[in-house]
Short mmCIF file of C-alpha atoms and ligand atoms in Angstrom, two decimals:
data_model
loop_
_atom_site.label_atom_id
_atom_site.label_comp_id
_atom_site.label_asym_id
_atom_site.label_seq_id
_atom_site.Cartn_x
_atom_site.Cartn_y
_atom_site.Cartn_z
CA MET A 443 -31.95 -4.45 56.11
CA ASN A 444 -34.88 -6.80 56.74
CA SER A 445 -37.39 -7.89 53.82
CA THR A 446 -39.84 -5.01 55.17
CA ASP A 447 -37.29 -2.47 54.94
CA LEU A 448 -36.44 -3.61 51.61
CA LYS A 449 -39.94 -3.52 50.14
CA HIS A 450 -40.34 -0.09 51.20
CA HIS A 451 -37.10 1.04 49.64
CA ALA A 452 -38.01 -0.57 46.40
CA GLN A 453 -41.36 1.13 46.36
CA ALA A 454 -39.87 4.52 47.35
CA SER A 455 -37.88 4.47 44.27
CA ALA A 456 -40.30 2.76 42.07
CA SER A 457 -41.28 5.80 39.72
CA LEU A 458 -38.87 5.52 36.69
CA ASP A 459 -36.89 2.59 37.51
CA LYS A 460 -39.43 0.09 37.41
CA ALA A 461 -37.48 -2.89 38.48
CA ASP A 462 -39.40 -5.44 40.13
CA SER A 463 -38.12 -7.61 43.03
CA ASP A 464 -41.09 -8.36 44.65
CA HIS A 465 -42.87 -10.55 42.09
CA LEU A 466 -40.68 -13.30 41.57
CA SER A 467 -42.77 -16.17 42.01
CA ASP A 468 -45.63 -14.69 39.95
CA ALA A 469 -43.33 -13.89 37.05
CA ILE A 470 -42.06 -17.22 37.14
CA SER A 471 -45.37 -18.87 37.42
CA SER A 472 -46.55 -16.53 34.30
CA ILE A 473 -44.20 -17.97 31.84
CA LEU A 474 -44.44 -21.53 32.98
CA PRO A 475 -47.25 -22.50 31.02
CA ALA A 476 -45.90 -21.14 27.71
CA LEU A 477 -42.47 -22.79 28.69
CA THR A 478 -43.97 -26.31 29.35
CA ALA A 479 -45.81 -25.79 26.04
CA PHE A 480 -42.61 -25.16 24.25
CA TYR A 481 -41.15 -28.06 25.83
CA GLU A 482 -43.48 -30.64 24.65
CA PHE A 483 -42.06 -29.43 20.89
CA GLU A 484 -45.66 -30.04 19.74
CA GLY A 485 -46.49 -28.86 16.15
CA GLU A 486 -44.18 -27.42 13.51
CA ASP A 487 -41.28 -25.51 14.27
CA LEU A 488 -42.47 -22.07 12.85
CA ALA A 489 -40.03 -19.69 14.18
CA GLY A 490 -38.19 -19.96 10.71
CA ARG A 491 -41.35 -19.17 8.63
CA ASN A 492 -42.44 -16.36 10.86
CA VAL A 493 -39.39 -14.61 10.96
CA GLU A 494 -40.52 -11.46 9.50
CA GLU A 495 -43.76 -11.45 11.78
CA TRP A 496 -41.82 -11.66 15.39
CA LYS A 497 -38.78 -9.80 14.41
CA GLN A 498 -41.36 -6.56 13.79
CA ARG A 499 -42.74 -7.14 17.05
CA LEU A 500 -39.33 -7.44 18.98
CA GLY A 501 -37.07 -5.07 17.00
CA THR A 502 -38.49 -1.78 18.67
CA PRO A 503 -36.73 1.16 19.42
CA LEU A 504 -35.15 1.27 22.94
CA PRO A 505 -38.30 2.45 25.09
CA LEU A 506 -37.86 5.92 26.99
CA ASN A 507 -39.90 4.74 29.77
CA GLY A 508 -39.99 1.15 31.06
CA GLU A 509 -43.16 -0.67 30.23
CA GLY A 510 -43.35 -2.64 33.50
CA LEU A 511 -42.89 -6.34 34.34
CA ASP A 512 -46.33 -7.56 33.21
CA ALA A 513 -45.52 -6.22 29.56
CA VAL A 514 -42.23 -7.80 29.49
CA LEU A 515 -43.82 -11.15 30.86
CA GLN A 516 -46.30 -10.89 28.10
CA GLU A 517 -44.04 -10.57 25.12
CA LEU A 518 -41.84 -13.65 26.69
CA VAL A 519 -45.09 -15.56 26.65
CA ASN A 520 -46.82 -14.52 23.50
CA THR A 521 -43.69 -13.83 21.16
CA VAL A 522 -40.00 -14.86 22.52
CA ILE A 523 -40.91 -18.52 23.92
CA PRO A 524 -42.83 -19.66 21.06
CA ASN A 525 -40.17 -18.71 18.63
CA GLY A 526 -37.18 -20.18 20.65
CA LEU A 527 -34.70 -23.04 19.56
CA ARG A 528 -36.21 -26.48 19.26
CA ASN A 529 -32.87 -28.21 19.26
CA GLY A 530 -34.18 -30.31 22.37
CA HIS A 531 -37.01 -31.86 19.97
CA PRO A 532 -36.49 -35.71 19.98
CA GLY A 533 -36.10 -35.30 16.28
CA PHE A 534 -33.40 -33.01 16.51
CA SER A 535 -30.08 -34.79 16.08
CA GLY A 536 -28.14 -31.75 14.29
CA TRP A 537 -25.58 -30.41 16.73
CA VAL A 538 -23.71 -31.32 20.01
CA THR A 539 -25.76 -29.40 22.18
CA THR A 540 -29.40 -29.66 23.15
CA SER A 541 -32.09 -27.86 25.68
CA PRO A 542 -31.35 -28.82 29.38
CA THR A 543 -33.59 -31.39 30.98
CA SER A 544 -35.74 -30.38 34.07
CA SER A 545 -33.38 -30.51 36.89
CA GLY A 546 -30.44 -28.69 34.97
CA ALA A 547 -33.04 -26.01 34.06
CA ALA A 548 -34.22 -25.58 37.98
CA ALA A 549 -30.51 -25.30 39.14
CA HIS A 550 -29.65 -22.99 36.39
CA LEU A 551 -32.99 -20.79 37.58
CA ALA A 552 -31.85 -21.04 41.34
CA ALA A 553 -28.28 -20.42 40.45
CA SER A 554 -29.29 -17.26 38.72
CA ILE A 555 -31.13 -15.90 41.81
CA ALA A 556 -29.51 -17.52 44.75
CA GLY A 557 -25.94 -18.18 43.50
CA SER A 558 -25.50 -15.25 41.09
CA GLN A 559 -21.71 -15.27 41.55
CA ARG A 560 -19.45 -18.40 42.48
CA TYR A 561 -17.28 -16.46 44.96
CA TRP A 562 -17.18 -16.69 48.60
CA ILE A 563 -18.34 -19.25 51.30
CA GLN A 564 -21.72 -20.38 50.18
CA ALA A 565 -23.25 -23.34 48.96
CA PHE A 566 -22.96 -22.56 45.13
CA ASN A 567 -19.27 -22.28 45.49
CA PHE A 568 -18.97 -25.42 47.12
CA LEU A 569 -20.93 -27.34 44.38
CA GLU A 570 -18.23 -26.24 41.96
CA THR A 571 -16.03 -28.08 43.73
CA VAL A 572 -18.27 -31.11 44.62
CA SER A 573 -19.44 -31.38 40.86
CA LEU A 574 -15.49 -31.11 39.58
CA ASN A 575 -14.87 -33.92 41.69
CA TRP A 576 -17.88 -36.08 40.61
CA LEU A 577 -16.97 -35.51 36.93
CA LYS A 578 -13.47 -36.68 37.50
CA GLU A 579 -14.81 -39.66 39.31
CA LEU A 580 -17.10 -40.34 36.65
CA LEU A 581 -14.08 -39.85 34.08
CA GLU A 582 -11.58 -41.81 36.12
CA LEU A 583 -9.29 -38.95 35.84
CA PRO A 584 -6.70 -38.45 38.60
CA ALA A 585 -8.38 -36.95 41.93
CA THR A 586 -5.58 -34.33 41.93
CA TRP A 587 -6.05 -32.73 38.72
CA GLN A 588 -7.52 -29.04 39.02
CA GLY A 589 -11.20 -28.63 37.17
CA THR A 590 -12.67 -25.47 36.61
CA TYR A 591 -16.06 -24.47 34.60
CA THR A 592 -15.83 -22.42 31.63
CA SER A 593 -18.36 -20.99 29.38
CA GLY A 594 -18.19 -24.07 26.76
CA GLY A 595 -16.03 -25.90 24.71
CA SER A 596 -14.07 -22.96 23.13
CA SER A 597 -13.08 -21.52 26.39
CA ALA A 598 -12.26 -24.89 27.72
CA ASN A 599 -10.00 -25.76 25.17
CA LEU A 600 -8.54 -21.80 25.49
CA VAL A 601 -7.82 -22.61 28.93
CA GLY A 602 -6.09 -26.16 28.70
CA LEU A 603 -3.81 -24.50 25.75
CA GLY A 604 -3.22 -21.43 27.90
CA ALA A 605 -1.75 -23.66 30.42
CA ALA A 606 0.40 -25.46 27.67
CA ARG A 607 1.59 -22.19 26.60
CA GLN A 608 2.70 -21.06 30.22
CA TRP A 609 4.29 -24.34 30.68
CA ALA A 610 6.24 -24.41 27.29
CA TYR A 611 7.46 -20.98 27.43
CA GLU A 612 8.31 -21.57 31.03
CA GLN A 613 10.70 -24.69 29.81
CA ILE A 614 12.78 -21.91 27.74
CA GLY A 615 13.03 -19.41 30.73
CA ILE A 616 9.86 -17.04 29.70
CA ASP A 617 7.15 -16.30 31.59
CA PRO A 618 4.63 -15.70 28.95
CA SER A 619 2.02 -14.61 31.32
CA SER A 620 4.18 -11.56 32.73
CA THR A 621 6.35 -10.76 29.71
CA GLY A 622 4.38 -11.83 26.88
CA ILE A 623 5.89 -14.11 23.89
CA GLY A 624 7.01 -11.47 21.59
CA GLY A 625 10.42 -12.21 19.97
CA ALA A 626 10.50 -15.92 21.47
CA PRO A 627 11.35 -18.79 19.39
CA PRO A 628 8.36 -20.23 17.40
CA PHE A 629 6.15 -23.08 18.98
CA ARG A 630 3.86 -25.55 17.13
CA ILE A 631 0.47 -26.99 17.96
CA TYR A 632 -0.06 -30.42 16.36
CA ALA A 633 -3.64 -31.76 15.75
CA SER A 634 -5.30 -33.93 13.51
CA SER A 635 -6.93 -32.35 10.26
CA GLU A 636 -10.28 -33.18 12.16
CA VAL A 637 -9.56 -31.05 14.97
CA HIS A 638 -12.27 -28.54 15.96
CA HIS A 639 -11.64 -24.98 14.82
CA VAL A 640 -11.88 -23.62 18.10
CA VAL A 641 -8.44 -24.80 18.66
CA ASN A 642 -7.08 -22.94 15.96
CA ARG A 643 -8.88 -19.93 17.18
CA ALA A 644 -7.44 -20.65 20.78
CA ALA A 645 -3.98 -20.65 19.21
CA ALA A 646 -4.82 -17.30 17.56
CA VAL A 647 -5.99 -15.74 20.93
CA LEU A 648 -2.91 -16.90 22.86
CA GLY A 649 -0.40 -15.37 20.28
CA ILE A 650 0.82 -18.69 18.95
CA GLY A 651 -1.18 -18.20 15.70
CA ARG A 652 -3.50 -20.07 13.46
CA ARG A 653 -1.09 -21.11 11.03
CA SER A 654 1.19 -22.70 13.76
CA VAL A 655 -1.54 -25.36 14.22
CA VAL A 656 -0.17 -28.10 12.23
CA GLY A 657 -2.86 -30.32 10.79
CA ILE A 658 -1.91 -33.96 10.67
CA PRO A 659 -3.66 -35.93 8.11
CA THR A 660 -6.08 -38.87 9.56
CA ASP A 661 -5.76 -42.85 8.87
CA ASN A 662 -8.76 -44.79 7.29
CA ASP A 663 -10.64 -44.52 10.64
CA HIS A 664 -10.29 -40.71 10.49
CA ARG A 665 -8.16 -40.63 13.50
CA LEU A 666 -4.90 -38.88 13.45
CA SER A 667 -2.08 -40.75 11.85
CA ILE A 668 0.77 -41.40 14.40
CA THR A 669 3.19 -42.25 11.58
CA GLU A 670 2.47 -38.75 10.04
CA LEU A 671 2.73 -36.95 13.31
CA GLU A 672 5.91 -38.50 13.98
CA LYS A 673 7.25 -37.51 10.68
CA GLN A 674 6.15 -34.06 10.90
CA LEU A 675 7.59 -33.84 14.68
CA LYS A 676 11.00 -35.16 13.29
CA ALA A 677 11.29 -32.54 10.60
CA ASP A 678 10.27 -29.63 12.66
CA ALA A 679 12.57 -30.72 15.63
CA LEU A 680 15.59 -30.57 13.03
CA LYS A 681 14.34 -26.95 11.94
CA GLY A 682 14.44 -25.86 15.50
CA ILE A 683 10.69 -25.60 15.88
CA ARG A 684 9.44 -26.62 19.34
CA PRO A 685 6.06 -28.68 19.89
CA MET A 686 3.96 -26.39 22.56
CA ALA A 687 1.27 -29.12 22.43
CA LEU A 688 -0.17 -32.47 20.95
CA VAL A 689 -4.05 -31.97 20.89
CA ALA A 690 -5.82 -35.36 20.82
CA THR A 691 -9.44 -35.04 20.04
CA ALA A 692 -11.65 -37.53 21.93
CA GLY A 693 -14.58 -37.38 19.70
CA THR A 694 -14.34 -35.35 16.54
CA VAL A 695 -17.28 -33.14 15.74
CA ASN A 696 -17.65 -34.62 12.24
CA ILE A 697 -17.24 -38.19 12.84
CA GLY A 698 -16.86 -38.84 16.47
CA SER A 699 -13.35 -40.38 16.14
CA ILE A 700 -10.93 -40.48 18.68
CA ASP A 701 -7.57 -40.09 18.11
CA PRO A 702 -4.61 -42.49 19.36
CA ILE A 703 -3.93 -40.82 22.85
CA GLU A 704 -1.76 -43.44 24.22
CA GLN A 705 0.28 -43.08 21.24
CA MET A 706 0.17 -39.58 21.53
CA ALA A 707 1.25 -39.52 25.02
CA ASP A 708 4.24 -41.22 24.25
CA LEU A 709 5.31 -38.75 21.56
CA ALA A 710 4.46 -35.77 23.77
CA GLU A 711 6.94 -37.56 26.32
CA GLN A 712 9.68 -38.05 23.95
CA TYR A 713 9.32 -34.41 22.06
CA GLY A 714 8.83 -32.68 25.42
CA ALA A 715 5.24 -31.39 24.64
CA TRP A 716 2.04 -30.97 26.54
CA LEU A 717 -0.60 -33.24 25.67
CA HIS A 718 -4.12 -31.64 25.42
CA VAL A 719 -7.21 -33.91 24.96
CA ASP A 720 -10.29 -32.19 23.28
CA GLY A 721 -12.99 -33.93 24.81
CA ALA A 722 -15.79 -31.42 24.46
CA TYR A 723 -18.13 -33.88 22.68
CA GLY A 724 -16.95 -37.15 23.13
CA LEU A 725 -15.01 -37.32 26.72
CA PHE A 726 -17.96 -38.86 28.48
CA GLY A 727 -18.08 -41.32 25.64
CA LYS A 728 -15.73 -43.32 27.99
CA LEU A 729 -18.67 -44.50 29.94
CA ASP A 730 -19.52 -46.83 27.22
CA GLU A 731 -17.27 -50.05 28.00
CA ARG A 732 -17.56 -50.68 24.19
CA VAL A 733 -15.27 -47.82 23.33
CA LYS A 734 -13.48 -47.13 26.68
CA PRO A 735 -10.28 -48.86 25.56
CA LEU A 736 -9.92 -45.88 22.88
CA TYR A 737 -9.38 -43.59 25.97
CA LYS A 738 -6.36 -45.20 27.28
CA GLY A 739 -3.60 -42.91 28.02
CA LEU A 740 -6.14 -40.06 28.89
CA GLU A 741 -4.76 -40.23 32.42
CA ARG A 742 -1.39 -39.29 30.98
CA ALA A 743 -2.62 -36.15 29.43
CA ASP A 744 -1.78 -32.61 31.01
CA SER A 745 -5.23 -31.28 30.24
CA ALA A 746 -8.57 -32.15 29.14
CA ALA A 747 -11.79 -30.41 28.05
CA ALA A 748 -15.27 -31.79 28.35
CA ASP A 749 -18.60 -30.12 27.92
CA PRO A 750 -21.34 -30.75 30.33
CA HIS A 751 -23.72 -28.80 28.03
CA LYS A 752 -23.58 -31.48 25.60
CA TRP A 753 -23.94 -35.06 26.32
CA LEU A 754 -24.93 -34.30 30.06
CA ALA A 755 -27.77 -31.87 28.58
CA ALA A 756 -26.63 -29.12 31.23
CA PRO A 757 -27.93 -25.94 30.36
CA LEU A 758 -25.86 -24.16 27.85
CA GLY A 759 -22.82 -22.23 28.90
CA ASN A 760 -21.40 -25.33 30.68
CA GLY A 761 -17.72 -26.37 29.56
CA VAL A 762 -15.25 -27.70 31.97
CA THR A 763 -11.27 -27.94 31.82
CA PHE A 764 -8.88 -30.19 33.90
CA VAL A 765 -5.31 -29.77 34.11
CA ARG A 766 -2.66 -31.99 35.75
CA ASP A 767 -0.97 -29.17 37.63
CA ALA A 768 -2.93 -26.30 39.26
CA ALA A 769 0.09 -24.16 39.93
CA ILE A 770 0.75 -23.87 36.31
CA LEU A 771 -2.81 -23.51 35.28
CA SER A 772 -3.00 -20.62 38.15
CA ARG A 773 0.37 -19.25 36.78
CA ALA A 774 -1.44 -18.60 33.54
CA PHE A 775 -4.62 -17.33 34.54
CA THR A 776 -4.06 -15.73 37.92
CA LEU A 777 -5.64 -12.21 38.69
CA GLU A 778 -3.32 -9.76 40.06
CA PRO A 779 -4.61 -8.84 43.47
CA ALA A 780 -7.33 -5.98 43.73
CA ALA A 781 -7.75 -4.10 46.64
CA TYR A 782 -11.73 -3.61 46.48
CA LEU A 783 -11.63 -7.73 46.56
CA GLU A 784 -8.54 -8.61 48.51
CA GLY A 785 -9.40 -5.96 51.12
CA SER A 786 -12.76 -7.33 51.87
CA THR A 787 -11.33 -10.55 52.96
CA LEU A 788 -9.82 -11.79 56.29
CA GLN A 789 -6.07 -12.82 56.06
CA ASP A 790 -6.10 -15.13 59.15
CA GLY A 791 -9.37 -14.66 60.96
CA ASN A 792 -12.21 -16.53 61.54
CA VAL A 793 -15.01 -16.87 58.58
CA VAL A 794 -18.20 -15.40 60.18
CA SER A 795 -19.66 -14.10 57.25
CA PRO A 796 -19.34 -15.35 53.58
CA PHE A 797 -17.55 -11.99 52.75
CA ASP A 798 -14.59 -12.91 54.92
CA ASP A 799 -13.20 -15.87 52.31
CA PHE A 800 -13.48 -16.30 48.62
CA GLY A 801 -13.91 -20.23 48.89
CA VAL A 802 -12.17 -22.00 46.09
CA PRO A 803 -10.47 -19.19 43.96
CA TYR A 804 -11.72 -20.44 40.74
CA TYR A 805 -11.30 -17.13 39.13
CA ASP A 806 -7.62 -17.54 39.17
CA PHE A 807 -7.94 -20.82 36.96
CA ASN A 808 -9.91 -19.31 33.72
CA LEU A 809 -11.02 -16.27 32.00
CA ASP A 810 -13.58 -14.91 34.01
CA GLN A 811 -13.58 -12.83 37.21
CA SER A 812 -17.40 -12.72 37.83
CA ALA A 813 -18.93 -15.81 36.60
CA PRO A 814 -22.18 -17.76 37.13
CA SER A 815 -22.36 -20.85 39.30
CA ARG A 816 -22.28 -23.66 36.74
CA GLY A 817 -21.58 -26.75 39.06
CA VAL A 818 -24.77 -26.49 40.59
CA ALA A 819 -26.55 -27.86 37.16
CA VAL A 820 -23.85 -30.64 36.92
CA TRP A 821 -24.39 -31.50 40.78
CA ALA A 822 -28.12 -31.55 40.13
CA ILE A 823 -28.11 -33.55 37.18
CA LEU A 824 -25.91 -36.17 38.39
CA LYS A 825 -27.69 -36.35 41.67
CA GLU A 826 -30.98 -37.08 39.77
CA ILE A 827 -29.59 -39.56 37.23
CA GLY A 828 -26.48 -40.97 39.02
CA ALA A 829 -23.19 -42.19 36.88
CA SER A 830 -25.34 -45.19 36.01
CA GLY A 831 -28.07 -43.28 34.67
CA PHE A 832 -25.64 -41.16 32.35
CA LYS A 833 -23.64 -44.29 31.62
CA GLU A 834 -26.92 -45.86 30.25
CA ARG A 835 -27.58 -42.59 28.27
CA VAL A 836 -24.14 -42.90 26.30
CA VAL A 837 -24.47 -46.65 25.55
CA ARG A 838 -27.95 -45.89 24.36
CA HIS A 839 -26.72 -43.05 22.09
CA ASN A 840 -23.94 -44.94 21.02
CA SER A 841 -26.33 -47.81 20.20
CA PHE A 842 -28.55 -45.40 18.04
CA ALA A 843 -25.60 -44.65 15.76
CA ARG A 844 -24.87 -48.52 15.30
CA LEU A 845 -28.66 -48.83 14.62
CA ILE A 846 -28.46 -46.29 11.83
CA ALA A 847 -25.23 -48.01 10.34
CA GLU A 848 -27.46 -51.57 10.38
CA GLN A 849 -30.44 -50.04 8.54
CA VAL A 850 -28.17 -48.38 6.43
CA GLU A 851 -26.16 -51.26 5.41
CA SER A 852 -29.53 -53.47 4.68
CA ASN A 853 -30.92 -50.61 2.49
CA PRO A 854 -29.61 -51.01 -1.13
CA VAL A 855 -30.25 -47.29 -1.94
CA LEU A 856 -28.26 -45.86 1.52
CA GLU A 857 -24.33 -45.98 2.32
CA VAL A 858 -22.71 -45.80 5.27
CA VAL A 859 -20.09 -42.85 4.78
CA ALA A 860 -18.11 -43.11 8.17
CA GLU A 861 -18.65 -46.15 10.85
CA PRO A 862 -19.97 -44.99 14.12
CA VAL A 863 -17.61 -44.70 16.87
CA LEU A 864 -19.24 -42.74 19.35
CA SER A 865 -23.01 -41.55 18.71
CA ILE A 866 -22.55 -39.86 15.33
CA CYS A 867 -23.25 -42.00 12.17
CA CYS A 868 -22.53 -40.34 8.68
CA PHE A 869 -24.59 -41.72 5.87
CA ARG A 870 -25.75 -40.82 2.59
CA TYR A 871 -28.46 -41.73 -0.13
CA ASN A 872 -26.75 -43.82 -3.26
CA ASN A 873 -28.47 -45.78 -5.58
CA GLY A 874 -25.42 -46.66 -7.38
CA LYS A 875 -26.73 -44.57 -10.50
CA MET A 876 -25.14 -41.33 -9.98
CA SER A 877 -21.73 -39.30 -10.20
CA GLU A 878 -19.93 -38.07 -7.12
CA ASP A 879 -20.87 -34.59 -7.80
CA GLU A 880 -24.54 -35.72 -8.30
CA LEU A 881 -24.68 -37.62 -5.06
CA ASN A 882 -23.48 -34.70 -3.25
CA ARG A 883 -25.99 -32.49 -4.87
CA LEU A 884 -28.68 -34.75 -4.18
CA ASN A 885 -27.83 -35.38 -0.59
CA ALA A 886 -27.46 -31.70 0.00
CA LEU A 887 -31.25 -31.18 -1.18
CA ILE A 888 -32.35 -34.26 1.00
CA ALA A 889 -30.97 -32.62 4.17
CA ALA A 890 -32.72 -29.31 3.14
CA ARG A 891 -36.04 -31.06 2.70
CA LEU A 892 -35.60 -32.90 5.74
CA ARG A 893 -35.24 -29.70 7.61
CA SER A 894 -37.77 -27.90 6.07
CA GLU A 895 -40.60 -30.54 6.14
CA SER A 896 -39.85 -33.30 8.65
CA GLN A 897 -39.43 -33.56 12.48
CA PHE A 898 -36.02 -35.20 11.63
CA VAL A 899 -33.31 -32.42 11.79
CA PRO A 900 -30.03 -33.93 11.47
CA SER A 901 -26.70 -31.82 10.45
CA THR A 902 -24.59 -32.57 7.25
CA THR A 903 -20.97 -32.71 6.62
CA VAL A 904 -18.41 -33.67 4.08
CA VAL A 905 -16.22 -36.84 4.88
CA LYS A 906 -13.24 -36.95 2.43
CA GLY A 907 -15.19 -35.34 -0.21
CA ARG A 908 -18.59 -37.17 0.18
CA TYR A 909 -21.43 -35.11 1.46
CA ALA A 910 -23.23 -36.90 4.13
CA ILE A 911 -26.13 -36.79 6.59
CA ARG A 912 -24.91 -36.64 9.98
CA PRO A 913 -27.22 -37.25 12.98
CA CYS A 914 -25.47 -37.19 16.24
CA TYR A 915 -27.03 -38.55 19.54
CA ILE A 916 -26.53 -36.55 22.53
CA ASN A 917 -30.19 -35.27 23.22
CA PRO A 918 -31.78 -37.51 26.00
CA ARG A 919 -35.15 -37.13 24.68
CA VAL A 920 -34.38 -38.98 21.27
CA ARG A 921 -36.46 -42.43 20.76
CA GLU A 922 -35.85 -45.21 18.92
CA VAL A 923 -38.55 -44.23 16.43
CA ASP A 924 -36.66 -40.89 15.63
CA VAL A 925 -33.69 -42.92 14.85
CA THR A 926 -35.56 -45.43 12.50
CA GLY A 927 -37.59 -42.77 11.07
CA LEU A 928 -34.80 -40.60 10.04
CA VAL A 929 -33.38 -43.59 7.83
CA GLU A 930 -36.72 -44.29 6.37
CA ARG A 931 -37.18 -40.55 5.45
CA VAL A 932 -33.94 -40.40 3.83
CA SER A 933 -34.43 -43.29 1.96
CA GLU A 934 -37.88 -42.15 0.63
CA LEU A 935 -36.94 -38.59 -0.02
CA GLY A 936 -33.81 -40.07 -2.15
CA ASN A 937 -35.80 -42.23 -4.08
CA GLU A 938 -38.40 -39.57 -4.95
CA MET A 939 -35.91 -36.84 -5.61
CA SER A 940 -33.83 -39.03 -7.88
CA ARG A 941 -36.47 -40.02 -10.13
CA GLN A 942 -37.29 -35.96 -10.54
CA LEU A 943 -33.56 -35.38 -11.26
C1 LIG B 1982 -14.76 -31.73 19.78
C2 LIG B 1982 -15.28 -30.21 19.99
N1 LIG B 1982 -14.46 -29.17 20.54
C3 LIG B 1982 -14.87 -28.15 21.04
C4 LIG B 1982 -15.98 -27.55 20.41
C5 LIG B 1982 -16.60 -26.18 20.76
O1 LIG B 1982 -17.61 -26.36 21.96
P1 LIG B 1982 -18.67 -25.22 22.15
O2 LIG B 1982 -19.68 -25.05 21.03
O3 LIG B 1982 -19.27 -25.48 23.33
O4 LIG B 1982 -17.92 -23.80 22.26
C6 LIG B 1982 -16.89 -28.45 19.89
C7 LIG B 1982 -18.32 -28.17 19.61
O5 LIG B 1982 -19.10 -28.62 18.93
C8 LIG B 1982 -16.48 -29.80 19.63
O6 LIG B 1982 -17.43 -30.97 19.16
#
């Protein structure tokens, strides 16, 4: 069909099915001013305060008859976009995700239209491979490792641990992906008590069980204690419990600590376990020469997860897993052949149409059959800023966390709760006149006031019983004033509120 035929076809069937394919450019242009205004993050974030108003406008019954494209665009402009999520605001340091920068957003839009599926011989499929290779190069991972994009850190860890499970059960003569693991001897996963809870969920989904994830205590630097890990492995070996995987976290979500990967690699070898590194937040921290030595041993891991939708600020829905042995990964996740798909490809003929070949079979390496092209956003961002631009960002953010620590240390009413390793610095108000309970309550109130009335929005956490304010810098838009301003505001609010208390 040529484009004129397509238009006639669309018009002929346009009576009830109002779906428009002819005004893409107008549609995008009409929402661009609202998006641009939102992206400037001016004024207050009113989405929380006006919640009843916009919920009422949006929470309507299913329309029987479509209202058409213009009605949709109008509501997007007037109600949806202005009440969106402002975690890209330079003062927001609450999570390890942010809103995308322009090249990633443009690539994401391009992929939703021109690369709406990563199959087949086409440019978007190729960019999955190109960008995965770039990420390996950036992280200095062996070029032979198989990479695969996922929807984020949860599924990236699930995929890595799915490969671990395949490998571990094959060691005892079981193919878990074909026969399941019912009745097989117990396996355990060992990780620090600071491990992200998505690892426990991955264990649940994989049939290993949440309770089979052993939380190893951390040392004074909040890193997994090697002595405790070794003790536990020895004790379990005596009981006949096998280690499926050791999980090292490279950048814990609470504090940013990095487990002793090299020593964990030694123990994995000694006890016959798979070594998985969860670097969803912090794997890119390796780009900062000041902390790079902490990543020693990464090249000995069997799998590693990283999230471009965190520090690289790719549009959300962008995680990645690298696995040393592509064959194991494929045995764990391969799809059984399907006639409707396989039958459409040539066995050994020439590729004359994209339909003749699937390209790299990424659907055999993770959980999705159909999936968006995620690599194009990573490719776009890395092409735009280069390895050195990204490196500079990581260094800048790690320096922001160190700047917080310096300012806190020079302020008599503030206290560092956990020294920064990467781009997180946990601190609290402490004027030296209150009990631990009172301090915990006061710091929670300070955080609540920060969120409700200031432009500084950090998250909070609890470190060894102490409630802490936890700024985490991964947002490329953060400026130094946002960092120093946060420290000043915590100090002011703490002084004011402790007087009232
Ligand atoms: C260390 C770590 N692992 C895994 C995850 C989960 O990633 P996602 O939220 O993308 O699923 C996070 C998210 O904060 C994380 O920090």
